[in-house]
Tab-separated table of C-alpha atoms and ligand atoms in Angstrom:
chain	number	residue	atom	x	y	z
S	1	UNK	CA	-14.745	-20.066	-20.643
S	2	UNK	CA	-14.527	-23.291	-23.210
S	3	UNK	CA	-14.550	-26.443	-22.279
S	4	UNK	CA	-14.585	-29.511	-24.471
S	5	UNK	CA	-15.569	-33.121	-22.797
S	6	UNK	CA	-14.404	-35.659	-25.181
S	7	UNK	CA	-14.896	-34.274	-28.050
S	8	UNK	CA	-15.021	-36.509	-31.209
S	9	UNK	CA	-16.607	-36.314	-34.862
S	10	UNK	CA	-16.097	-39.293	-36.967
S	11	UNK	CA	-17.269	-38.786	-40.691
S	12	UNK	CA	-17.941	-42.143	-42.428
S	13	UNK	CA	-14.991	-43.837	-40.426
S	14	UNK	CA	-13.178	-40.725	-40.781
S	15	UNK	CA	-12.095	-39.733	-37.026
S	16	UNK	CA	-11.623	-35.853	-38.050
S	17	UNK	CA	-11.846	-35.061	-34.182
S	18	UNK	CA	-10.668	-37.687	-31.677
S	19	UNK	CA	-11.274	-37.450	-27.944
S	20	UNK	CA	-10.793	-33.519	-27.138
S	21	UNK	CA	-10.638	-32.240	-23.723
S	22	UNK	CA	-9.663	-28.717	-23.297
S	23	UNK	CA	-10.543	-25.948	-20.773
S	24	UNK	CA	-9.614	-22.160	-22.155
S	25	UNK	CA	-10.223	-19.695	-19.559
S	26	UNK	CA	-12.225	-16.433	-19.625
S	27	UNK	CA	-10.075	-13.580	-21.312
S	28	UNK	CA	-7.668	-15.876	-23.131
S	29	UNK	CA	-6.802	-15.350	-26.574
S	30	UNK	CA	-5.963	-19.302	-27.334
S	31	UNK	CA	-4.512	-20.722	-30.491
S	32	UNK	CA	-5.887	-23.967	-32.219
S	33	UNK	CA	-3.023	-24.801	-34.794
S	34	UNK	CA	-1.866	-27.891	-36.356
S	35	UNK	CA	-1.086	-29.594	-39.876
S	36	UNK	CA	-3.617	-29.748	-42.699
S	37	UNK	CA	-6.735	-32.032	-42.325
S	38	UNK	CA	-6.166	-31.877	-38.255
S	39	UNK	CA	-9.367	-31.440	-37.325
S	40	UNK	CA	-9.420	-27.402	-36.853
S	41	UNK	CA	-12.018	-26.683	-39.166
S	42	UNK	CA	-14.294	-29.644	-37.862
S	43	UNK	CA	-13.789	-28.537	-34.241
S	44	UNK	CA	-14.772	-24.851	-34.908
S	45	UNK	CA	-17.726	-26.146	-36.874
S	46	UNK	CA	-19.215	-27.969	-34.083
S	47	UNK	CA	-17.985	-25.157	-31.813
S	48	UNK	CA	-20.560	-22.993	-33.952
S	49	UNK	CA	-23.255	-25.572	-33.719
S	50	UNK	CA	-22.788	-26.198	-37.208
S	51	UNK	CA	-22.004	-29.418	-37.063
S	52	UNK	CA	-23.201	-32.238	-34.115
S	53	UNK	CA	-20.233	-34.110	-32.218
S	54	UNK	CA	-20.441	-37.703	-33.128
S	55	UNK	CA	-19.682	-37.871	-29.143
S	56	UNK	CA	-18.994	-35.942	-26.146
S	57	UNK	CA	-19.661	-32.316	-24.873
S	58	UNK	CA	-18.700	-28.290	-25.412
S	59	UNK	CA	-19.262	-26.014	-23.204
S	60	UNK	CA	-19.244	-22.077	-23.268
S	61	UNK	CA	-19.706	-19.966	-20.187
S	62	UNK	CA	-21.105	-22.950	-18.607
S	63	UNK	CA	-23.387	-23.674	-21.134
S	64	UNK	CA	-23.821	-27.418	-22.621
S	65	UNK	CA	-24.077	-25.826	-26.308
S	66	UNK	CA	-26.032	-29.359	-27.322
S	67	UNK	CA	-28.611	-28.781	-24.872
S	68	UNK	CA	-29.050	-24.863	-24.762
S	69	UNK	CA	-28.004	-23.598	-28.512
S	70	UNK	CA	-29.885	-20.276	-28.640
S	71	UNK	CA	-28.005	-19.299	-25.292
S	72	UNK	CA	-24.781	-19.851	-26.708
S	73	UNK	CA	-25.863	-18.257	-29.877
S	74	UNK	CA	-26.542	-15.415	-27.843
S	75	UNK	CA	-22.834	-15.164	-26.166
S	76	UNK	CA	-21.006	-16.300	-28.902
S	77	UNK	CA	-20.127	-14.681	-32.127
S	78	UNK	CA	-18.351	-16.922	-35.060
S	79	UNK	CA	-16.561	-15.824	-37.513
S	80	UNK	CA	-15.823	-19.222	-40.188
S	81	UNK	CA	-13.010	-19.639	-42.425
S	82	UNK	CA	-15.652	-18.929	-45.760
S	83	UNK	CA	-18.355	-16.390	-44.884
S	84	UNK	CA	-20.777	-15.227	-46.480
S	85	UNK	CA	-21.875	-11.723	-46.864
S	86	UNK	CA	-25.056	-10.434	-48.994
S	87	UNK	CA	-22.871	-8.160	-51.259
S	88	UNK	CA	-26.138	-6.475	-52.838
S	89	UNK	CA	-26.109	-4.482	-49.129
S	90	UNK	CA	-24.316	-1.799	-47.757
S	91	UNK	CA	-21.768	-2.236	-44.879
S	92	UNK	CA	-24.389	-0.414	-42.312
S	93	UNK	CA	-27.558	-2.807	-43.763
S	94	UNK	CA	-25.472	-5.554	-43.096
S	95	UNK	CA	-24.892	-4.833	-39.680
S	96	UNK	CA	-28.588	-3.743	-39.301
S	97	UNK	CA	-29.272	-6.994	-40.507
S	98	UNK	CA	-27.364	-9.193	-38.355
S	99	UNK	CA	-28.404	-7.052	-35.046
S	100	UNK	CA	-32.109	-8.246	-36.144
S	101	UNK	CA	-30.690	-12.070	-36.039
S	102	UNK	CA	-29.653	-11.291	-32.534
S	103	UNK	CA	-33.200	-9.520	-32.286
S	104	UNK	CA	-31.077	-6.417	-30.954
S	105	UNK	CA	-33.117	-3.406	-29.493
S	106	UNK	CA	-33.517	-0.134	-32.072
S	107	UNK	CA	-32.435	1.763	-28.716
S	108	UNK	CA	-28.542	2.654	-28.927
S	109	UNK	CA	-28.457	0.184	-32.301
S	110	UNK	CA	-27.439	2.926	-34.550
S	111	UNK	CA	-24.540	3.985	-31.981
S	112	UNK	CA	-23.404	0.641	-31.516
S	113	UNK	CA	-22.802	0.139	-35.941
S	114	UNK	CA	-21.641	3.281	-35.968
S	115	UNK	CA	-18.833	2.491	-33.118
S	116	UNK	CA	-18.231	-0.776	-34.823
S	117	UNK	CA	-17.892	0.861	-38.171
S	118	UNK	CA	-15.064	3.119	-36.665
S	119	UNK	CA	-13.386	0.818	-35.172
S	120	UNK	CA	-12.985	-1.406	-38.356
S	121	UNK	CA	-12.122	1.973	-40.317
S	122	UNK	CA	-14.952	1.399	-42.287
S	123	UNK	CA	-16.737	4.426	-42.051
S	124	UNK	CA	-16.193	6.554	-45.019
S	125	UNK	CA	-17.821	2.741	-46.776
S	126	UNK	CA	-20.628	2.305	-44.705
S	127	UNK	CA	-23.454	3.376	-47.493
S	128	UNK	CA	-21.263	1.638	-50.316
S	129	UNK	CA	-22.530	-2.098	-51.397
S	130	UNK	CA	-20.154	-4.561	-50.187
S	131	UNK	CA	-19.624	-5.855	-53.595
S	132	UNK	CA	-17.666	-2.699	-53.814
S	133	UNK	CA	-15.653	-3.614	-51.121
S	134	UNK	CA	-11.652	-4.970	-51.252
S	135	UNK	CA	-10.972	-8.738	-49.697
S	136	UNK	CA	-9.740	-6.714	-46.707
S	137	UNK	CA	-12.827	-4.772	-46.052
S	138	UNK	CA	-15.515	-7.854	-46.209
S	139	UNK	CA	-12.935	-9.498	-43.842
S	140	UNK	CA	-13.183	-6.490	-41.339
S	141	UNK	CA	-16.962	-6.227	-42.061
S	142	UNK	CA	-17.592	-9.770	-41.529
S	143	UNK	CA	-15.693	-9.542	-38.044
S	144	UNK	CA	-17.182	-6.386	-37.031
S	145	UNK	CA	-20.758	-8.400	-37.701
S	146	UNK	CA	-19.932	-10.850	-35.452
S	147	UNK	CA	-19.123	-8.548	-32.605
S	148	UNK	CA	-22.540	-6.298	-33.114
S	149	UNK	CA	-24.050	-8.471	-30.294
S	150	UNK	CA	-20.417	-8.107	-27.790
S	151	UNK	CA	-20.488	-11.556	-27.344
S	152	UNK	CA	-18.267	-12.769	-24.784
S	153	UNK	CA	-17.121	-15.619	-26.528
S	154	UNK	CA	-15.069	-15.216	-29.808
S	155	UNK	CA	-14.987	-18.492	-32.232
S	156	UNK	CA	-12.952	-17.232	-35.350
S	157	UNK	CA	-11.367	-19.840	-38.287
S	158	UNK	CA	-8.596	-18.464	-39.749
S	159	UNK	CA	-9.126	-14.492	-38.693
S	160	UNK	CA	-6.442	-12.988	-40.983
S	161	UNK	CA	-7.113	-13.999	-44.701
S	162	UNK	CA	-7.143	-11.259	-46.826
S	163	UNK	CA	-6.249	-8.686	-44.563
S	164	UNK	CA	-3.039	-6.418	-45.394
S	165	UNK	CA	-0.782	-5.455	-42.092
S	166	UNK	CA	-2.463	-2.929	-41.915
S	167	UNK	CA	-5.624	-4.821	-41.297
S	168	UNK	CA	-4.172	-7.374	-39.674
S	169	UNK	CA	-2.245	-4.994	-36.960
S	170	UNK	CA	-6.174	-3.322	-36.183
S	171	UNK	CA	-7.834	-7.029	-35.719
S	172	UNK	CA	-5.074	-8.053	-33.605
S	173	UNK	CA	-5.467	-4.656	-31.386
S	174	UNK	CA	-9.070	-5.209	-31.325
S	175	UNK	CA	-8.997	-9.166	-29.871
S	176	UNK	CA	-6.357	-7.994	-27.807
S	177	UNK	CA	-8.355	-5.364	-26.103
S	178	UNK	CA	-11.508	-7.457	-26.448
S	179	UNK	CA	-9.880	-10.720	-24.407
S	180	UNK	CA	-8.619	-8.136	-21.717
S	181	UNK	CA	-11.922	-6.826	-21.363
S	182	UNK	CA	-12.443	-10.615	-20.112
S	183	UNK	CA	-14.106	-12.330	-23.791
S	184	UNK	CA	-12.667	-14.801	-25.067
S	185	UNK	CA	-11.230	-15.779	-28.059
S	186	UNK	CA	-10.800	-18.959	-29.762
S	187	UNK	CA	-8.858	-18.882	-33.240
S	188	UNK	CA	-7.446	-21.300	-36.113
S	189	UNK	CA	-4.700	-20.596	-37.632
S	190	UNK	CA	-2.273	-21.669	-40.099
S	191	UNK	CA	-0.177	-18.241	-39.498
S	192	UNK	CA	2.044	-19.612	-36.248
S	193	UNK	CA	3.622	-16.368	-35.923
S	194	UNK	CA	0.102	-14.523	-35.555
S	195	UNK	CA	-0.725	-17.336	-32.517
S	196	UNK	CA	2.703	-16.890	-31.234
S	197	UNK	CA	2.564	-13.252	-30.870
S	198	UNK	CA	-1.378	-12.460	-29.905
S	199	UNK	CA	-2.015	-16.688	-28.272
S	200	UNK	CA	-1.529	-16.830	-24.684
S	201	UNK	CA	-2.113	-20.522	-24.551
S	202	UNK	CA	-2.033	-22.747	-27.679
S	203	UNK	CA	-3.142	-26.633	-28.535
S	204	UNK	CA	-1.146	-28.004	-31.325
S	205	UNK	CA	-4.059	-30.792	-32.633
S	206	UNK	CA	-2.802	-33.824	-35.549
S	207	UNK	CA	-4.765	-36.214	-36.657
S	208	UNK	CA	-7.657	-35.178	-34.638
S	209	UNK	CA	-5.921	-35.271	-31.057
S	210	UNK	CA	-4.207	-32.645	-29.017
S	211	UNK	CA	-0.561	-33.571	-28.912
S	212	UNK	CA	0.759	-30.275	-27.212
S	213	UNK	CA	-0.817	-27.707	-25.184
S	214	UNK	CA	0.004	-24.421	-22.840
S	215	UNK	CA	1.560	-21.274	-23.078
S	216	UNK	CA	4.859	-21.374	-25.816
S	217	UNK	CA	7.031	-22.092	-22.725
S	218	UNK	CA	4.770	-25.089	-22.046
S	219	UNK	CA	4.951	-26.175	-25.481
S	220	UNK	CA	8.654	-25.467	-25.633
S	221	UNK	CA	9.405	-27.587	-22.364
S	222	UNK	CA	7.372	-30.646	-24.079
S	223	UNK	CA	8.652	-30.386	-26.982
S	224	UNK	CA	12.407	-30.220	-25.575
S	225	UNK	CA	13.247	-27.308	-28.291
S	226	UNK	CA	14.623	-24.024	-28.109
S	227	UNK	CA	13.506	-21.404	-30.595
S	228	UNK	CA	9.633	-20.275	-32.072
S	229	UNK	CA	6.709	-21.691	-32.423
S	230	UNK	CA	7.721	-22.912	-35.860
S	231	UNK	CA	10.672	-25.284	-34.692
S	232	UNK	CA	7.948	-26.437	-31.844
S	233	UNK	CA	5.492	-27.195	-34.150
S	234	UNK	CA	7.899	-28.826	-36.710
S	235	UNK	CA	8.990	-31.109	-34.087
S	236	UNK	CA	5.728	-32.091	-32.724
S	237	UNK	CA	4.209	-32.858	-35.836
S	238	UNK	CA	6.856	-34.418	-37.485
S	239	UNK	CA	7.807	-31.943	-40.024
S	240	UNK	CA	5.136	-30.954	-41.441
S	241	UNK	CA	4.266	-27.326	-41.749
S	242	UNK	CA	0.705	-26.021	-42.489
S	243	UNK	CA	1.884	-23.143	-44.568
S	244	UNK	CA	-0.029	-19.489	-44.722
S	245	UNK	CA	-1.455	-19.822	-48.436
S	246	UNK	CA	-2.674	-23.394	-48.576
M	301	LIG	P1	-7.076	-27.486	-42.969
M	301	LIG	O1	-5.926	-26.911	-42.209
M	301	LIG	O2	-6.637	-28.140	-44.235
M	301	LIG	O3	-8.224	-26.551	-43.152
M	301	LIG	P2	-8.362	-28.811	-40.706
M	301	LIG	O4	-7.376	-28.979	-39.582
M	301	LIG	O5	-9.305	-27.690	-40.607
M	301	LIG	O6	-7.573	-28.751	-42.091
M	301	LIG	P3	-10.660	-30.518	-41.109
M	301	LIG	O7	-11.138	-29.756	-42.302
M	301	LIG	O8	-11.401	-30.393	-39.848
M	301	LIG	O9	-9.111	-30.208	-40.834
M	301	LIG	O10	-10.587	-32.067	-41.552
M	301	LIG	C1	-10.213	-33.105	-40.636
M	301	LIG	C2	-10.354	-34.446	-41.338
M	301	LIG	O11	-11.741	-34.724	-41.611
M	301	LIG	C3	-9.643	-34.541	-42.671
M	301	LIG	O12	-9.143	-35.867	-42.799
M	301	LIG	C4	-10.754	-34.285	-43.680
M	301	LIG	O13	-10.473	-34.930	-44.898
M	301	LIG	C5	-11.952	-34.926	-42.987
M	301	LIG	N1	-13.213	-34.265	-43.346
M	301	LIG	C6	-13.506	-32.950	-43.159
M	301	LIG	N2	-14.777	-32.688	-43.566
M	301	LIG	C7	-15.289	-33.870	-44.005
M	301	LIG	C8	-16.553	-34.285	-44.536
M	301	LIG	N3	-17.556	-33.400	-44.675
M	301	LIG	N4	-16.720	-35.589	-44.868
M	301	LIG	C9	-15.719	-36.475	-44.713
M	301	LIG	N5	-14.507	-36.175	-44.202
M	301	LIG	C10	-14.281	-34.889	-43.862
């Protein structure tokens, strides 16, 4: 479970995130979408513990992230919009090497990268350097990382960049059968037809604030419009439509 208490970041009179409250329940996959410059980016960053709120509180799984950051560490895995991966490795070092971040046991470790390397159809890679690797592939490694710990919590910025349908179809599958294990997972996107198909609640955010929120019949209702999440977000933010490639 997510909750956010206020949540506000002001950058040198900037107010890039103004006021937030939000719960997201436990085995929700919940879309954070909205225009360009909204605030997404900013929110997942202090989601991460990357950046400090300027005010006000998150919490994961009950946990005050300000107060208790290695907990959350511990639960969480993040996946930001521009990660970086030490290409001189293989895709199985790099794995190694974030389990040893997490301080994960040797016991069952080799299983567990194994499974994950499966699972990402990365296998038939897994001694290959990742410099080697297509856009696609790093994305897949770089989400598979973030799961080596099964963290119940899943903060991901923008989880479909580079991947083909192919790719995309698996990662989908994969948060989908994650969330109904009961994680959770908390994604930005520009791609409204991704958080209208795999989003069972969504917050549209502008200008730092929430200005819709719920499941797309919610959003529909407040928005008084009939049709996708594209004419819903058009209306509620005046036009203006985020786009997949900017
Ligand atoms: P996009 O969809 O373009 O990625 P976003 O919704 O992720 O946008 P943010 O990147 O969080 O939005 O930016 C929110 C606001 O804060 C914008 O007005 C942006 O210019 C401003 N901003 C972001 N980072 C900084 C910074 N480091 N210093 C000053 N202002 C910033």
């Amino acid at each position: 479970m997510i909750r956010f208490e206020n949540l506000t970041k002001i950058y040198r009179g900037t107010k890039a995130v103004d006021n937030l409250n939000l719960n997201v329940p436990r085995g929700t996959i919940f879309g954070f979408i909205g225009p360009n410059g909204a605030g997404k980016t900013t929110t997942i960053k202090m989601m991460a513990g990357v950046l400090k709120p300027t005010r006000g509180k998150i919490y994961i799984n009950g946990l005050d992230i300000a107060r208790e950051p290695s907990k959350v560490k511990r639960i969480v895995g993040f996946i930001p919009d521009r990660p970086f991966l030490y290409e001189k490795l293989s895709g199985i070092e790099f794995l190694r090497f974030k389990a040893g971040l997490y301080r994960m046991k040797e016991n069952r470790l080799d299983e567990r990268i194994a499974d994950l390397l499966s699972l990402f159809e990365l296998t038939d890679w897994a001694d290959e350097l990742i410099e080697s690797y297509s856009h696609g592939m790093k994305q897949r490694l770089i989400i598979a990382s973030a799961m080596i710990h099964k963290p119940r919590v899943i903060i991901v910025d923008e989880p479909m960049v580079g991947l083909d349908p192919k790719g995309a179809k698996l990662v989908k599958e994969i948060f989908k059968e994650w969330a109904n294990d009961g994680a959770t997972v908390f994604m930005s996107t520009h791609t409204l037809a991704l958080a209208q198909e795999v989003c069972q609640q969504i917050a549209i955010v502008d200008k730092g604030r929430i200005v819709a929120s719920g499941t797309s019949e919610d959003l529909k209702k407040q928005a008084g419009v009939e049709g996708n999440l594209e004419s819903i977000f058009l209306k509620i933010t005046g036009g203006q439509y985020p786009g997949e490639n900017v």
